[in-house]
mmCIF file of C-alpha atoms in Angstrom:
data_model
loop_
_atom_site.group_PDB
_atom_site.id
_atom_site.type_symbol
_atom_site.label_atom_id
_atom_site.label_comp_id
_atom_site.label_asym_id
_atom_site.label_seq_id
_atom_site.Cartn_x
_atom_site.Cartn_y
_atom_site.Cartn_z
ATOM 1 C CA UNK A 1050 28.816 -1.924 -30.758
ATOM 2 C CA UNK A 1051 25.838 -3.359 -32.545
ATOM 3 C CA UNK A 1052 22.484 -4.832 -31.560
ATOM 4 C CA UNK A 1053 22.556 -8.527 -30.659
ATOM 5 C CA UNK A 1054 20.637 -10.909 -32.897
ATOM 6 C CA UNK A 1055 19.385 -14.438 -32.392
ATOM 7 C CA UNK A 1056 22.413 -15.564 -34.422
ATOM 8 C CA UNK A 1057 24.631 -14.305 -31.576
ATOM 9 C CA UNK A 1058 23.000 -16.558 -29.003
ATOM 10 C CA UNK A 1059 25.614 -19.341 -28.946
ATOM 11 C CA UNK A 1060 28.557 -16.921 -28.843
ATOM 12 C CA UNK A 1061 26.896 -14.933 -26.049
ATOM 13 C CA UNK A 1062 26.195 -18.083 -24.056
ATOM 14 C CA UNK A 1063 29.864 -19.155 -24.349
ATOM 15 C CA UNK A 1064 31.117 -15.685 -23.409
ATOM 16 C CA UNK A 1065 28.832 -15.500 -20.362
ATOM 17 C CA UNK A 1066 29.510 -19.078 -19.223
ATOM 18 C CA UNK A 1067 33.269 -18.482 -19.464
ATOM 19 C CA UNK A 1068 32.977 -15.227 -17.523
ATOM 20 C CA UNK A 1069 30.845 -16.827 -14.821
ATOM 21 C CA UNK A 1070 33.377 -19.669 -14.427
ATOM 22 C CA UNK A 1071 36.174 -17.068 -14.248
ATOM 23 C CA UNK A 1072 34.252 -15.156 -11.551
ATOM 24 C CA UNK A 1073 33.526 -18.313 -9.536
ATOM 25 C CA UNK A 1074 37.199 -19.274 -9.589
ATOM 26 C CA UNK A 1075 37.958 -15.902 -7.994
ATOM 27 C CA UNK A 1076 35.313 -16.224 -5.282
ATOM 28 C CA UNK A 1077 32.804 -13.742 -6.707
ATOM 29 C CA UNK A 1078 29.107 -14.232 -5.976
ATOM 30 C CA UNK A 1079 27.112 -15.944 -8.732
ATOM 31 C CA UNK A 1080 24.634 -13.992 -10.811
ATOM 32 C CA UNK A 1081 20.911 -14.619 -10.401
ATOM 33 C CA UNK A 1082 20.698 -15.633 -14.095
ATOM 34 C CA UNK A 1083 22.643 -18.347 -15.863
ATOM 35 C CA UNK A 1084 24.429 -18.048 -19.198
ATOM 36 C CA UNK A 1085 21.618 -19.670 -21.168
ATOM 37 C CA UNK A 1086 19.030 -17.289 -19.719
ATOM 38 C CA UNK A 1087 21.099 -14.229 -20.623
ATOM 39 C CA UNK A 1088 21.932 -15.536 -24.117
ATOM 40 C CA UNK A 1089 18.250 -16.270 -24.774
ATOM 41 C CA UNK A 1090 17.629 -12.501 -24.723
ATOM 42 C CA UNK A 1091 19.687 -11.988 -27.905
ATOM 43 C CA UNK A 1092 17.392 -10.607 -30.572
ATOM 44 C CA UNK A 1093 14.531 -10.342 -28.061
ATOM 45 C CA UNK A 1094 15.763 -7.685 -25.648
ATOM 46 C CA UNK A 1095 17.649 -4.417 -26.163
ATOM 47 C CA UNK A 1096 20.989 -6.254 -26.010
ATOM 48 C CA UNK A 1097 24.163 -4.851 -27.547
ATOM 49 C CA UNK A 1098 27.403 -6.584 -28.527
ATOM 50 C CA UNK A 1099 30.893 -5.151 -28.173
ATOM 51 C CA UNK A 1100 33.016 -6.479 -31.009
ATOM 52 C CA UNK A 1101 36.707 -6.546 -31.810
ATOM 53 C CA UNK A 1102 36.542 -7.164 -35.540
ATOM 54 C CA UNK A 1103 34.207 -10.146 -35.761
ATOM 55 C CA UNK A 1104 35.008 -11.353 -32.244
ATOM 56 C CA UNK A 1105 32.411 -10.885 -29.514
ATOM 57 C CA UNK A 1106 34.103 -9.451 -26.433
ATOM 58 C CA UNK A 1107 31.185 -8.080 -24.422
ATOM 59 C CA UNK A 1108 27.441 -7.738 -24.133
ATOM 60 C CA UNK A 1109 25.060 -5.484 -22.255
ATOM 61 C CA UNK A 1110 21.359 -4.814 -22.067
ATOM 62 C CA UNK A 1111 19.963 -1.273 -22.045
ATOM 63 C CA UNK A 1112 16.492 -0.723 -20.668
ATOM 64 C CA UNK A 1113 14.516 2.474 -20.354
ATOM 65 C CA UNK A 1114 12.427 1.409 -17.370
ATOM 66 C CA UNK A 1115 13.796 1.696 -13.872
ATOM 67 C CA UNK A 1116 12.826 -0.557 -11.007
ATOM 68 C CA UNK A 1117 11.293 0.678 -7.797
ATOM 69 C CA UNK A 1118 13.909 -0.870 -5.481
ATOM 70 C CA UNK A 1119 16.616 1.669 -6.316
ATOM 71 C CA UNK A 1120 14.910 4.637 -7.918
ATOM 72 C CA UNK A 1121 12.347 7.177 -6.730
ATOM 73 C CA UNK A 1122 9.173 7.929 -8.672
ATOM 74 C CA UNK A 1123 10.669 11.254 -9.835
ATOM 75 C CA UNK A 1124 13.844 9.511 -11.049
ATOM 76 C CA UNK A 1125 11.804 6.894 -12.912
ATOM 77 C CA UNK A 1126 10.106 9.710 -14.810
ATOM 78 C CA UNK A 1127 13.405 11.139 -16.086
ATOM 79 C CA UNK A 1128 14.569 9.931 -19.507
ATOM 80 C CA UNK A 1129 17.338 7.438 -18.820
ATOM 81 C CA UNK A 1130 18.901 4.170 -19.890
ATOM 82 C CA UNK A 1131 19.746 1.494 -17.356
ATOM 83 C CA UNK A 1132 22.776 -0.698 -18.051
ATOM 84 C CA UNK A 1133 22.098 -4.289 -16.957
ATOM 85 C CA UNK A 1134 23.679 -7.690 -17.510
ATOM 86 C CA UNK A 1135 27.005 -6.324 -18.757
ATOM 87 C CA UNK A 1136 29.417 -9.219 -19.312
ATOM 88 C CA UNK A 1137 32.866 -9.065 -20.888
ATOM 89 C CA UNK A 1138 35.386 -11.581 -22.193
ATOM 90 C CA UNK A 1139 37.307 -13.036 -19.244
ATOM 91 C CA UNK A 1140 40.376 -13.656 -21.434
ATOM 92 C CA UNK A 1141 40.607 -9.869 -21.798
ATOM 93 C CA UNK A 1142 40.279 -9.053 -18.096
ATOM 94 C CA UNK A 1143 41.996 -5.802 -17.225
ATOM 95 C CA UNK A 1144 41.398 -4.246 -20.661
ATOM 96 C CA UNK A 1145 38.481 -2.185 -19.286
ATOM 97 C CA UNK A 1146 35.959 -3.545 -21.744
ATOM 98 C CA UNK A 1147 33.175 -2.729 -19.276
ATOM 99 C CA UNK A 1148 34.361 0.879 -19.174
ATOM 100 C CA UNK A 1149 34.278 0.992 -22.980
ATOM 101 C CA UNK A 1150 30.700 -0.298 -22.981
ATOM 102 C CA UNK A 1151 29.742 2.307 -20.373
ATOM 103 C CA UNK A 1152 31.403 5.090 -22.396
ATOM 104 C CA UNK A 1153 29.559 4.030 -25.536
ATOM 105 C CA UNK A 1154 26.293 3.912 -23.579
ATOM 106 C CA UNK A 1155 26.774 7.494 -22.342
ATOM 107 C CA UNK A 1156 27.010 8.635 -25.976
ATOM 108 C CA UNK A 1157 24.205 6.335 -27.169
ATOM 109 C CA UNK A 1158 21.889 7.566 -24.401
ATOM 110 C CA UNK A 1159 22.525 11.200 -25.366
ATOM 111 C CA UNK A 1160 21.728 10.397 -29.006
ATOM 112 C CA UNK A 1161 18.467 8.757 -27.840
ATOM 113 C CA UNK A 1162 17.492 11.866 -25.859
ATOM 114 C CA UNK A 1163 18.100 10.369 -22.424
ATOM 115 C CA UNK A 1164 19.332 12.521 -19.573
ATOM 116 C CA UNK A 1165 21.016 9.766 -17.546
ATOM 117 C CA UNK A 1166 22.765 6.443 -17.781
ATOM 118 C CA UNK A 1167 22.077 4.445 -14.641
ATOM 119 C CA UNK A 1168 23.344 1.259 -13.029
ATOM 120 C CA UNK A 1169 22.344 -0.818 -10.024
ATOM 121 C CA UNK A 1170 24.428 -3.420 -8.238
ATOM 122 C CA UNK A 1171 24.503 -5.349 -4.993
ATOM 123 C CA UNK A 1172 28.290 -5.788 -5.174
ATOM 124 C CA UNK A 1173 30.460 -3.174 -3.410
ATOM 125 C CA UNK A 1174 33.407 -3.881 -5.751
ATOM 126 C CA UNK A 1175 31.220 -3.167 -8.790
ATOM 127 C CA UNK A 1176 29.852 0.009 -7.201
ATOM 128 C CA UNK A 1177 33.462 1.173 -6.769
ATOM 129 C CA UNK A 1178 34.361 0.181 -10.358
ATOM 130 C CA UNK A 1179 31.333 2.037 -11.735
ATOM 131 C CA UNK A 1180 32.398 5.130 -9.802
ATOM 132 C CA UNK A 1181 35.829 4.860 -11.465
ATOM 133 C CA UNK A 1182 33.896 4.975 -14.771
ATOM 134 C CA UNK A 1183 32.353 8.329 -13.797
ATOM 135 C CA UNK A 1184 29.103 7.116 -12.255
ATOM 136 C CA UNK A 1185 28.068 8.948 -9.094
ATOM 137 C CA UNK A 1186 26.559 7.021 -6.199
ATOM 138 C CA UNK A 1187 22.986 8.274 -5.844
ATOM 139 C CA UNK A 1188 22.084 6.072 -2.889
ATOM 140 C CA UNK A 1189 22.910 2.927 -1.028
ATOM 141 C CA UNK A 1190 20.203 1.049 0.803
ATOM 142 C CA UNK A 1191 19.429 -2.415 2.057
ATOM 143 C CA UNK A 1192 17.351 -4.607 -0.237
ATOM 144 C CA UNK A 1193 16.449 -8.205 0.583
ATOM 145 C CA UNK A 1194 19.239 -8.365 3.140
ATOM 146 C CA UNK A 1195 21.940 -7.049 0.792
ATOM 147 C CA UNK A 1196 23.284 -3.602 0.000
ATOM 148 C CA UNK A 1197 21.849 -2.034 -3.135
ATOM 149 C CA UNK A 1198 23.837 0.668 -4.896
ATOM 150 C CA UNK A 1199 22.144 3.045 -7.358
ATOM 151 C CA UNK A 1200 24.523 5.010 -9.585
ATOM 152 C CA UNK A 1201 24.171 7.401 -12.503
ATOM 153 C CA UNK A 1202 26.080 9.678 -14.817
ATOM 154 C CA UNK A 1203 24.829 12.242 -17.303
ATOM 155 C CA UNK A 1204 24.279 11.170 -20.876
ATOM 156 C CA UNK A 1205 26.560 13.140 -23.180
ATOM 157 C CA UNK A 1206 27.897 13.033 -26.702
ATOM 158 C CA UNK A 1207 31.450 11.690 -26.763
ATOM 159 C CA UNK A 1208 34.025 12.254 -29.512
ATOM 160 C CA UNK A 1209 35.259 8.651 -29.189
ATOM 161 C CA UNK A 1210 32.363 6.684 -27.671
ATOM 162 C CA UNK A 1211 34.303 3.430 -27.272
ATOM 163 C CA UNK A 1212 37.331 5.156 -25.774
ATOM 164 C CA UNK A 1213 39.741 3.709 -28.344
#
């Protein structure tokens, strides 16, 4: 894993566009952002790239500010990182690249002094997948007519952060 740079923008846009097309073909709900909008954050937001050699195979954004829709005031005061906009290479579906990113983030968060790694989703299948990754469901509530799932797991140092 390494920080994304502006030079990664085109590769990130291709990766995200391919993943979104893959998701649409399987009947999954579209994301609120498009590929160009996500890629434009490279070098401008705390975006990280998962690489296999020189090949980009995933991206995620880590933020240290939690929104009010899912988290209480007390939870927002706790040191944490929030995983958002995680996208992986659709040609490698089933290789648990998202789980590898989450594992790395748990280690990275501990090294940054955070107590928690948190996630939020409106998709029940993603909430279940995140729980398979060790995230505990903190709460489920309705938000703008959809379910909103808030999940977290403790930050901790890991001997093999990418789970190789």
